[in-house]
mmCIF file of C-alpha atoms (C1' of nucleotides) in Angstrom:
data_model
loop_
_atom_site.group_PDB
_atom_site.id
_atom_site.type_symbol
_atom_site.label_atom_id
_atom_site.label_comp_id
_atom_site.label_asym_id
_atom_site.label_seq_id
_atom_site.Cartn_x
_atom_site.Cartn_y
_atom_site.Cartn_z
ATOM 1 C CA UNK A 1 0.000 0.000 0.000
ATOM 2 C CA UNK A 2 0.920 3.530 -0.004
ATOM 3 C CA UNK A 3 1.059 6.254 -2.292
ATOM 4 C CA UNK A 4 4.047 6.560 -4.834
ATOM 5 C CA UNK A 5 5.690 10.088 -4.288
ATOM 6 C CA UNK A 6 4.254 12.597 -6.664
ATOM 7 C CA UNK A 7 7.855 12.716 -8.038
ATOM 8 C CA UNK A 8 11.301 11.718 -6.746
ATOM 9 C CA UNK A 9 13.078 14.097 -4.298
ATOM 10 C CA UNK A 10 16.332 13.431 -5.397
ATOM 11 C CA UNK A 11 17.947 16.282 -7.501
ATOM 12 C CA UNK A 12 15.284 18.558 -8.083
ATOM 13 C CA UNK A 13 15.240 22.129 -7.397
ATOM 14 C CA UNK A 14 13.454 23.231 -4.318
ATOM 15 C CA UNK A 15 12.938 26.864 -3.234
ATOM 16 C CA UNK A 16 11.730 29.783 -4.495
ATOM 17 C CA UNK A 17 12.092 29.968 -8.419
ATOM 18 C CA UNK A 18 14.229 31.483 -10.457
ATOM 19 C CA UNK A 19 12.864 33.344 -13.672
ATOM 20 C CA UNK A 20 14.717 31.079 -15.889
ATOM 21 C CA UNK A 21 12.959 28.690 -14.206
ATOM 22 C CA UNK A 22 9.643 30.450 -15.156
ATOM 23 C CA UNK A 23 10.759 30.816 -18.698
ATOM 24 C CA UNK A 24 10.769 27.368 -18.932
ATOM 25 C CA UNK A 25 7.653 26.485 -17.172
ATOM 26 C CA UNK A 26 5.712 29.481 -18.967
ATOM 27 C CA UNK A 27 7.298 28.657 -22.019
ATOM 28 C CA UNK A 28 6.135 25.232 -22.108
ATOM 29 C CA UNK A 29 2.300 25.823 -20.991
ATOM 30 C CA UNK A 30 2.539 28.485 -23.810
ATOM 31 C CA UNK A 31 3.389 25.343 -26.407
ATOM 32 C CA UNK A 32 1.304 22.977 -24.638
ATOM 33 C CA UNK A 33 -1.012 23.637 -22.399
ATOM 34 C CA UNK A 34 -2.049 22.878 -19.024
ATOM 35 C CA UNK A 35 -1.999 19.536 -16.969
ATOM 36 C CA UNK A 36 0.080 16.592 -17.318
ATOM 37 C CA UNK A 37 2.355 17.961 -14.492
ATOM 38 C CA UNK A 38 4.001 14.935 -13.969
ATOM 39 C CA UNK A 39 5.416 14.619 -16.911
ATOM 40 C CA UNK A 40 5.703 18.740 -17.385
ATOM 41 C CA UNK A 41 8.882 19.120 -15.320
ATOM 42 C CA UNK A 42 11.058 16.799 -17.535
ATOM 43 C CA UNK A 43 9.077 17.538 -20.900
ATOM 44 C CA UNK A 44 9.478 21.154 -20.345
ATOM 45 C CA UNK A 45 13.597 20.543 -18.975
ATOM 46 C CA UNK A 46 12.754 21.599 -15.520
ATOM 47 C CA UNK A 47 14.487 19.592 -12.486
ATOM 48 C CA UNK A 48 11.203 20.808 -10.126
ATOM 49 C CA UNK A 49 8.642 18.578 -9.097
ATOM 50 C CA UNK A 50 5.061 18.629 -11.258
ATOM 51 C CA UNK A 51 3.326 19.699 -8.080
ATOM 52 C CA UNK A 52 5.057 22.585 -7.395
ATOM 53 C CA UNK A 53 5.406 23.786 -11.156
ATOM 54 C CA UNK A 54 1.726 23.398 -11.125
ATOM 55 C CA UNK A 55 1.564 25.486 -8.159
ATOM 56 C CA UNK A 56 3.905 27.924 -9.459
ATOM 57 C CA UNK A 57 1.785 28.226 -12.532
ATOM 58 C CA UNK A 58 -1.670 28.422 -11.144
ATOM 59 C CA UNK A 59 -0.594 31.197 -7.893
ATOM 60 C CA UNK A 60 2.088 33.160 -9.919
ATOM 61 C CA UNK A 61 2.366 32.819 -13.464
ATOM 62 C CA UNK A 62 -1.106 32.423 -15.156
ATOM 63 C CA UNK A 63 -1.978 35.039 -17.209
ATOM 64 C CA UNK A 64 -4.782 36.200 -15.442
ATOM 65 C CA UNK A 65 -3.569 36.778 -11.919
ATOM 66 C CA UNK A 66 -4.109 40.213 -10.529
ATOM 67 C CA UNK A 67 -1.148 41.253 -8.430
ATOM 68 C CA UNK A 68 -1.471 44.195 -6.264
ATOM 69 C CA UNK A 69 -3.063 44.838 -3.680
ATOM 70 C CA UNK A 70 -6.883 43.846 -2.147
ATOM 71 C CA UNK A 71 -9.351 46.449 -2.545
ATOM 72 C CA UNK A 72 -11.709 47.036 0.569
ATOM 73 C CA UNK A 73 -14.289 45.583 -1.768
ATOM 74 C CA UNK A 74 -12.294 42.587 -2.091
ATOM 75 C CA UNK A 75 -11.966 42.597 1.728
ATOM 76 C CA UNK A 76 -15.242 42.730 2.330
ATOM 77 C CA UNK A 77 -16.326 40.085 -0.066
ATOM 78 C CA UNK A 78 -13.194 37.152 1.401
ATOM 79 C CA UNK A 79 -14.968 38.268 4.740
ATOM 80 C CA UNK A 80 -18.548 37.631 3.573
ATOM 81 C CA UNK A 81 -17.657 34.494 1.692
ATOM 82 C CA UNK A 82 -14.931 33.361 4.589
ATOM 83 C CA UNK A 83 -18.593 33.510 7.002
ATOM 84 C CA UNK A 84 -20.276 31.135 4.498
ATOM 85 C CA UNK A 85 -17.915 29.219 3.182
ATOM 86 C CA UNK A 86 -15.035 28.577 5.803
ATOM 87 C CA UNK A 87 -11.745 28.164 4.998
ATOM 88 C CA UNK A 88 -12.557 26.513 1.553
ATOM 89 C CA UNK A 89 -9.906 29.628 -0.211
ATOM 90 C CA UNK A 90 -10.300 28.010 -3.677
ATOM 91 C CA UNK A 91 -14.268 28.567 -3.652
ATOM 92 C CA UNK A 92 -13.584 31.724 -2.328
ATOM 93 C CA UNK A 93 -10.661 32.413 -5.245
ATOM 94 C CA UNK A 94 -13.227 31.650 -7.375
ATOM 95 C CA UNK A 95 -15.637 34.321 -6.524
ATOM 96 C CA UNK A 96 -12.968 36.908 -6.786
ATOM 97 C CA UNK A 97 -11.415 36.764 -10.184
ATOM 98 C CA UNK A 98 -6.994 36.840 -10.367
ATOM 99 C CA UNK A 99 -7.075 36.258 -7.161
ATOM 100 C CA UNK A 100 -6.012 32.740 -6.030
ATOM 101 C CA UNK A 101 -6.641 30.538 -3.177
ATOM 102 C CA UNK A 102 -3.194 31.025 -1.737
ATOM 103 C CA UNK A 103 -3.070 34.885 -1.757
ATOM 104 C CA UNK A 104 -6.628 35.121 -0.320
ATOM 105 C CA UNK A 105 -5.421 32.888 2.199
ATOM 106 C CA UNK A 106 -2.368 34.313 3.253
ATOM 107 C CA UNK A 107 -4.131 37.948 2.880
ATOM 108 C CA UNK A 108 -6.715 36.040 5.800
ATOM 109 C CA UNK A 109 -4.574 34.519 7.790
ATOM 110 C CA UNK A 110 -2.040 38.230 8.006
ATOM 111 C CA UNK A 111 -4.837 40.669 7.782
ATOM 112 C CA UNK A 112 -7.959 39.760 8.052
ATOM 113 C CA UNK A 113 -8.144 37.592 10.672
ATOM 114 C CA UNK A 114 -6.106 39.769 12.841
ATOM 115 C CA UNK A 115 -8.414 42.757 11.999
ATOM 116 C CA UNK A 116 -11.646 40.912 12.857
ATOM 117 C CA UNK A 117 -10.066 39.965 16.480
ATOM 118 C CA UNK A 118 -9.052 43.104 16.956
ATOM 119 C CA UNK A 119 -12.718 44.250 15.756
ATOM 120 C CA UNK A 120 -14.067 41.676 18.775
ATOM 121 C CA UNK A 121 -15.183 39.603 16.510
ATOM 122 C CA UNK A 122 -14.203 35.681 16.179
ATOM 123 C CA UNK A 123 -12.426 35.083 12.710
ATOM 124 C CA UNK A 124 -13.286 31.268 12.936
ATOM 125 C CA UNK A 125 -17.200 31.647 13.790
ATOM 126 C CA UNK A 126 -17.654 35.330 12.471
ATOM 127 C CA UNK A 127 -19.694 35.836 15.802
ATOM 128 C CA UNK A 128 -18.715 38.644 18.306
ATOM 129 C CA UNK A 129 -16.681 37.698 21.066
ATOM 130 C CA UNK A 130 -17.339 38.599 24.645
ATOM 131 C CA UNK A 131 -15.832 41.460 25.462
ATOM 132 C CA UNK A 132 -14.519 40.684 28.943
ATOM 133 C CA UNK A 133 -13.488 37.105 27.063
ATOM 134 C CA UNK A 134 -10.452 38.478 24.958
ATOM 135 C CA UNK A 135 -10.651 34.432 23.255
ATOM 136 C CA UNK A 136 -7.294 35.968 21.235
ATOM 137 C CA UNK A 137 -5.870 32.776 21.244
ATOM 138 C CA UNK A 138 -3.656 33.522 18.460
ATOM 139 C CA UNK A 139 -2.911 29.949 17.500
ATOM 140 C CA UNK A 140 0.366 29.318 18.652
ATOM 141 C CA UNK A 141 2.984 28.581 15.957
ATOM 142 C CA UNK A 142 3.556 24.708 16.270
ATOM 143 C CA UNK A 143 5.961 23.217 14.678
ATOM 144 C CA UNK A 144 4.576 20.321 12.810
ATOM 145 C CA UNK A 145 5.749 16.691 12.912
ATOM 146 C CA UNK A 146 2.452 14.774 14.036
ATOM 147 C CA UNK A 147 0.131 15.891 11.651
ATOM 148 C CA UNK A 148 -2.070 12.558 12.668
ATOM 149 C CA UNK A 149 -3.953 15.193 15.413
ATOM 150 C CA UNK A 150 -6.737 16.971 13.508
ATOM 151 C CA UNK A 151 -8.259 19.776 14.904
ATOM 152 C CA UNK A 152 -11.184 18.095 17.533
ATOM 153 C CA UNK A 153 -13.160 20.906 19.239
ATOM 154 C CA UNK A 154 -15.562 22.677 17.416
ATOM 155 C CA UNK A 155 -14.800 21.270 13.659
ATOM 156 C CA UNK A 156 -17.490 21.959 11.323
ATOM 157 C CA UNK A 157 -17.961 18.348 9.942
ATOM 158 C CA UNK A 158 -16.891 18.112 6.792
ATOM 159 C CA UNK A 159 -18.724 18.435 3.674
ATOM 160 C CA UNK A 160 -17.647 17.003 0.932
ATOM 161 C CA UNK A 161 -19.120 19.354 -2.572
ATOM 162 C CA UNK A 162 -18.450 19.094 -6.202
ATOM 163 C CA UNK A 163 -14.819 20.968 -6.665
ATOM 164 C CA UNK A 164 -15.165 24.283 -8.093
ATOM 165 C CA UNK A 165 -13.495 24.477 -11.219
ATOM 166 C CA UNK A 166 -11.526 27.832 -12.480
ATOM 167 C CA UNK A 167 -13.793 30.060 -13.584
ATOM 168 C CA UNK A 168 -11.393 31.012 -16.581
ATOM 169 C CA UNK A 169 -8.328 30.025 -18.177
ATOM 170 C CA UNK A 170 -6.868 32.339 -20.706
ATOM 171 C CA UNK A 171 -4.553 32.189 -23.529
ATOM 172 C CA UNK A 172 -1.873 35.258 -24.233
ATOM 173 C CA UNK A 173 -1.265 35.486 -28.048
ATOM 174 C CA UNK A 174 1.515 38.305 -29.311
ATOM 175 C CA UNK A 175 -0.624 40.506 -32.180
ATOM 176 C CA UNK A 176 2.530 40.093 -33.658
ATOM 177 C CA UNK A 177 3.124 36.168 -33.985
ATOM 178 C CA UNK A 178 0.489 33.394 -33.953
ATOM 179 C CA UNK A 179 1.906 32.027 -30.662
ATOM 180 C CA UNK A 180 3.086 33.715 -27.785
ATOM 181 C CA UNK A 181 6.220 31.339 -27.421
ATOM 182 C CA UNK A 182 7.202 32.352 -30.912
ATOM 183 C CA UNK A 183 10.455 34.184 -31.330
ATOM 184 C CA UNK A 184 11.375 33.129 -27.817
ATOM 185 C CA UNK A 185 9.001 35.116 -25.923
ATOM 186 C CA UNK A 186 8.252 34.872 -23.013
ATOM 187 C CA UNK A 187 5.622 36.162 -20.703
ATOM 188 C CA UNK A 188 6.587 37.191 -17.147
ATOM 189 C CA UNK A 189 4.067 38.769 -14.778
ATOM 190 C CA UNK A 190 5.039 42.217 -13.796
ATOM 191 C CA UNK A 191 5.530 41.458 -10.463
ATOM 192 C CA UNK A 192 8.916 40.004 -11.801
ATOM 193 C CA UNK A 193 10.271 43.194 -12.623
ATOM 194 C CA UNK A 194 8.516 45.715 -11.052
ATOM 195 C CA UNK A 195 8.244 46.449 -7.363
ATOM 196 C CA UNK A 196 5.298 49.079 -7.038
ATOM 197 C CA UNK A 197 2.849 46.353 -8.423
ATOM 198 C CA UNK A 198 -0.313 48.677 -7.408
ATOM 199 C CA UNK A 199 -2.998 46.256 -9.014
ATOM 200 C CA UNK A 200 -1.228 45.939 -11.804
ATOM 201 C CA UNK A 201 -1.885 43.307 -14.182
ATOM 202 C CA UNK A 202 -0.012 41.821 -17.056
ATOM 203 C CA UNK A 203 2.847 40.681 -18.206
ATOM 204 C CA UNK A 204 6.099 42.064 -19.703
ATOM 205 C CA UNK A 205 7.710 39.990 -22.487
ATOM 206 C CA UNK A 206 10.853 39.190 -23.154
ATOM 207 C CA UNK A 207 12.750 37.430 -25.882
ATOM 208 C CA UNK A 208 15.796 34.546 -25.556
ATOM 209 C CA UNK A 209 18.123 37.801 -24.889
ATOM 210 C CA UNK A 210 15.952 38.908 -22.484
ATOM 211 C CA UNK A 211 15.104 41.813 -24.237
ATOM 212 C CA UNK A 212 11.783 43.525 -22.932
ATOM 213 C CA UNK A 213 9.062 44.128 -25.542
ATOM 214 C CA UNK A 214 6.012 46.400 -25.007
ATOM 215 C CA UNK A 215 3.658 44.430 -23.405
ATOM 216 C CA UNK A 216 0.825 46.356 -25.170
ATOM 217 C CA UNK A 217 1.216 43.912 -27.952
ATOM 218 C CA UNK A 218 -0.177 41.222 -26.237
ATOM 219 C CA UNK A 219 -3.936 40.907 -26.404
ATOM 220 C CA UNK A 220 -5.628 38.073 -23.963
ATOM 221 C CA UNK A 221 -8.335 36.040 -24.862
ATOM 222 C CA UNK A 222 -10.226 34.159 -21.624
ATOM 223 C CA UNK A 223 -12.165 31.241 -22.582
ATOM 224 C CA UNK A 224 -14.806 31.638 -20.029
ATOM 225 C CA UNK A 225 -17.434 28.748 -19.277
ATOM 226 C CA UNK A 226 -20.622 30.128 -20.246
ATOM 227 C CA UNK A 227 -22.305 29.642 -16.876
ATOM 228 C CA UNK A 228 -19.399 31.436 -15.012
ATOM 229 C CA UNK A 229 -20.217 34.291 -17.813
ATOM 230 C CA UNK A 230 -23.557 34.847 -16.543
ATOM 231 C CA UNK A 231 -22.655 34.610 -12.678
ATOM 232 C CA UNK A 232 -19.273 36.444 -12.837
ATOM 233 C CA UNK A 233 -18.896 38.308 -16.162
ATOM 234 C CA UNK A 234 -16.307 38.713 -18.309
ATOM 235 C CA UNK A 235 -12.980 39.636 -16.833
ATOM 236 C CA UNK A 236 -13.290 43.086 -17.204
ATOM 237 C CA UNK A 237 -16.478 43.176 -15.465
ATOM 238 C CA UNK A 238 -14.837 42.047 -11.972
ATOM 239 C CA UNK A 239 -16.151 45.120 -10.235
ATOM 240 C CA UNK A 240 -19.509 44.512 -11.477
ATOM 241 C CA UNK A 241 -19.453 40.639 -10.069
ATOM 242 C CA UNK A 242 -18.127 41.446 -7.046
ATOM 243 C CA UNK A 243 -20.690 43.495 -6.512
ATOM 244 C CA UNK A 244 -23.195 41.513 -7.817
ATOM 245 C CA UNK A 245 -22.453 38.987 -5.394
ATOM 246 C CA UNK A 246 -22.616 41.529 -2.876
ATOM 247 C CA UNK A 247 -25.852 42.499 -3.780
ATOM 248 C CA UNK A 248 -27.495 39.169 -3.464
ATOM 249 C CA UNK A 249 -25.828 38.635 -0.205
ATOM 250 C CA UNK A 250 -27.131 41.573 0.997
ATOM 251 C CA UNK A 251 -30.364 41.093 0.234
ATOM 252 C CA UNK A 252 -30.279 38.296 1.468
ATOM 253 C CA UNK A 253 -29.300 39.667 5.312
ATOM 254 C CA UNK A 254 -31.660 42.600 5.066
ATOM 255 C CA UNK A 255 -34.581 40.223 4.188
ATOM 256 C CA UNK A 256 -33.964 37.134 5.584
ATOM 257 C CA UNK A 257 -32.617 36.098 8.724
ATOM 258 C CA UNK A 258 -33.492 32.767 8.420
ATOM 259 C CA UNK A 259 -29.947 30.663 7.697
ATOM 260 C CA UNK A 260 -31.272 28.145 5.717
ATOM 261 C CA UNK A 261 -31.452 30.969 3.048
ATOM 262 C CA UNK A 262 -27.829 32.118 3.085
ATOM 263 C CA UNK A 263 -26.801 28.661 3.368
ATOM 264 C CA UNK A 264 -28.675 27.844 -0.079
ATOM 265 C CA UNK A 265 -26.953 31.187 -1.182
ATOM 266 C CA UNK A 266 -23.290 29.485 0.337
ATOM 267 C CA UNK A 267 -24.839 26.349 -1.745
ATOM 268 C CA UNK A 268 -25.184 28.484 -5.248
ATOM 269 C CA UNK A 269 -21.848 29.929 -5.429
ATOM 270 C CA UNK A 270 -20.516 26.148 -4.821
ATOM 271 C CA UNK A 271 -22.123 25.528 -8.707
ATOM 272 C "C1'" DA B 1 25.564 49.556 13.299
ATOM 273 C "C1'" DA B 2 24.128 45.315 15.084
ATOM 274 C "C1'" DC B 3 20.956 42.377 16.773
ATOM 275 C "C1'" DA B 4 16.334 40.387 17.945
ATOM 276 C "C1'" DG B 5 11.663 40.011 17.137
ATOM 277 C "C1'" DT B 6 7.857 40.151 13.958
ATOM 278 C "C1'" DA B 7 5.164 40.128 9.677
ATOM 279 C "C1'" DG B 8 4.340 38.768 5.075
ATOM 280 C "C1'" DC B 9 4.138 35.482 1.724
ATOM 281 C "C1'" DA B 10 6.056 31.934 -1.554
ATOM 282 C "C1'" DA B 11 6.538 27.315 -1.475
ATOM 283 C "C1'" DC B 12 6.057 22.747 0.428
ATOM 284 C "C1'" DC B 13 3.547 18.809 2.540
ATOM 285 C "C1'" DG B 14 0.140 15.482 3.149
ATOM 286 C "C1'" DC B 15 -4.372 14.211 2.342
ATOM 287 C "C1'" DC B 16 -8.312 13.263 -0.515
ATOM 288 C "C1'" DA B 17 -11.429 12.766 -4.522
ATOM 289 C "C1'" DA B 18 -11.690 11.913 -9.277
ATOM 290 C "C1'" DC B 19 -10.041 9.519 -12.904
ATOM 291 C "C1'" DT B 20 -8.186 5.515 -15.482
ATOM 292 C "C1'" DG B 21 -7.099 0.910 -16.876
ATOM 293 C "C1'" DG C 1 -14.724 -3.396 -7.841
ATOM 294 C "C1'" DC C 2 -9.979 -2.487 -7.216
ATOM 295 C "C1'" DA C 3 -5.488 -0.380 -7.276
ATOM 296 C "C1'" DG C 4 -2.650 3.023 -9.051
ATOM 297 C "C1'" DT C 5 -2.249 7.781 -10.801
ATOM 298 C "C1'" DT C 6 -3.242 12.533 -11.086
ATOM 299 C "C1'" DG C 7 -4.847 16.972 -9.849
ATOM 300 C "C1'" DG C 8 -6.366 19.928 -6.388
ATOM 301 C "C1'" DC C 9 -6.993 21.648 -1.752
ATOM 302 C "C1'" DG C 10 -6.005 23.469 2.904
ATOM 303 C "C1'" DG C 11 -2.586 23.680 6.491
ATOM 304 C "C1'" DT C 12 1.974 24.708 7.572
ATOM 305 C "C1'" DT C 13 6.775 25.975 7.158
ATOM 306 C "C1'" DG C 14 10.629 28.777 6.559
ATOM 307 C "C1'" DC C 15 12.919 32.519 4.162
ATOM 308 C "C1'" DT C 16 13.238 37.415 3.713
ATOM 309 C "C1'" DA C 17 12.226 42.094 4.616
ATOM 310 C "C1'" DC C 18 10.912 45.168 7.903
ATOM 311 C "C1'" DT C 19 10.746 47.322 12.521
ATOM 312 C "C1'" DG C 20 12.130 48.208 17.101
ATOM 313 C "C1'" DT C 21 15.722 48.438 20.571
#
DNA sequence: AACAGTAGCAACCGCCAACTG
DNA sequence: GCAGTTGGCGGTTGCTACTGT
């Protein structure tokens, strides 16, 4: 019994990646698509496991990740959706689009939690806390080795739903060239190169030399799924789904305080 | 200037469900 | 139906930058 390693450990890069290393990877996808990360890492001359080259692709290097920071809009929605949902980040990801799973939750677990306990209220429940019972137990950094104790006390049970699937993928073509990997180049997000990422979005593109071309060229076609068009929009419209979404949940507070409701809300943004 | 403590976040780990033969 | 494989998720770690002393 037992589970094969996703890869083998032996020789492979570890660490925090190099943009050679993301030339490769992006490179690659560019030629041939998504999936098959086992095989990606070898195929695409990579000594990195397929796990985190997926992982590398889907938090950093997609085209359609928005880097920058959260809006209070944003805020406000990961809190909303963090009371419904719990900790399920990819569902939330999904209801805020270029954001992923592992930004929201590291923007939750840094700010957001933090702010709600210091706001009295209990991150984990989303109910206020008494006041003269300062619960601010600010789970202690453990160290992990026995990972065999699960949380006990007050676990929601778990529910096991239909994974969400990525509302979008998109697919960066040069004006210029048929395919973006043509003429060796290469998309890197902007975060790469540029250190006042204020929601910015993009890429820069370079060639083998590394020269930088004008990212303007690029034009970027989402292939949405037609039923995430009508419940999110099109990518530009992200403003107008968020608050969409922030609408119904509204509503649904001012008119209903019965929790079956918003739990059949929680229940529709799980299709 | 040097050091210690803290915060932020990229990356890793282990588990699980879906898929495949 | 079963076992192996793959992709995806949430929890956690550990590095780095920042801040305070």
């Amino acid at each position: 019994m037992g589970r094969a390693p996703c890869c083998s450990k032996v020789g492979l890069h570890r660490g925090p990646w190099t943009p050679r290393e993301d030339t490769l990877l992006v490179k690659y996808i560019q030629a041939h698509g998504e999936g098959h990360w086992r095989s990606l890492p070898k195929k695409a001359g990579l000594l990195r496991c397929g796990k985190s080259c997926r992982l590398r692709w889907m938090n950093y290097l997609r085209p359609d990740i928005k880097r920058g920071n959260i809006t209070p809009d944003e805020e406000d929605l990961i809190i909303r959706l963090h009371s419904l949902l719990g900790n399920r980040w990819s569902l939330i990801a999904g209801r805020l689009p270029g954001r992923t799973d592992n930004e929201i939750k590291n923007y939750w677990n840094t700010h957001l939690s933090k702010r709600l306990l210091s706001q009295g209220t209990d991150p984990n429940t989303h109910k206020k806390l008494p006041p003269d019972n300062p619960v601010v137990v600010l789970v202690p950094k453990k160290k992990r080795k026995n990972k065999s104790t699960k949380p006990t006390e007050q676990e929601k049970p778990k529910i096991h739903l239909p994974k969400p699937s990525r509302f979008t993928s998109s697919v960066c073509t040069t004006k210029s060239s048929s395919q973006g990997g043509e003429n060796g180049q290469v998309l890197v997000p902007w975060s790469e190169y540029i250190n006042d990422d204020e929601n910015r979005t993009g890429f820069l593109c370079y060639n083998d030399n590394h020269d930088l071309i004008n990212s303007s060229d690029f034009e970027c076609q989402s292939h949405h799924d037609h039923d995430h068009d009508q419940v999110l929009g099109a990518e530009g419209d992200s403003n107008d789904s968020l608050e969409k979404i922030y609408e119904e949940y509204l509503q649904l507070l001012k008119t209903n305080e019965d929790q079956v409701q918003l739990d059949s809300f929680a229940e529709s943004l799980l299709i």
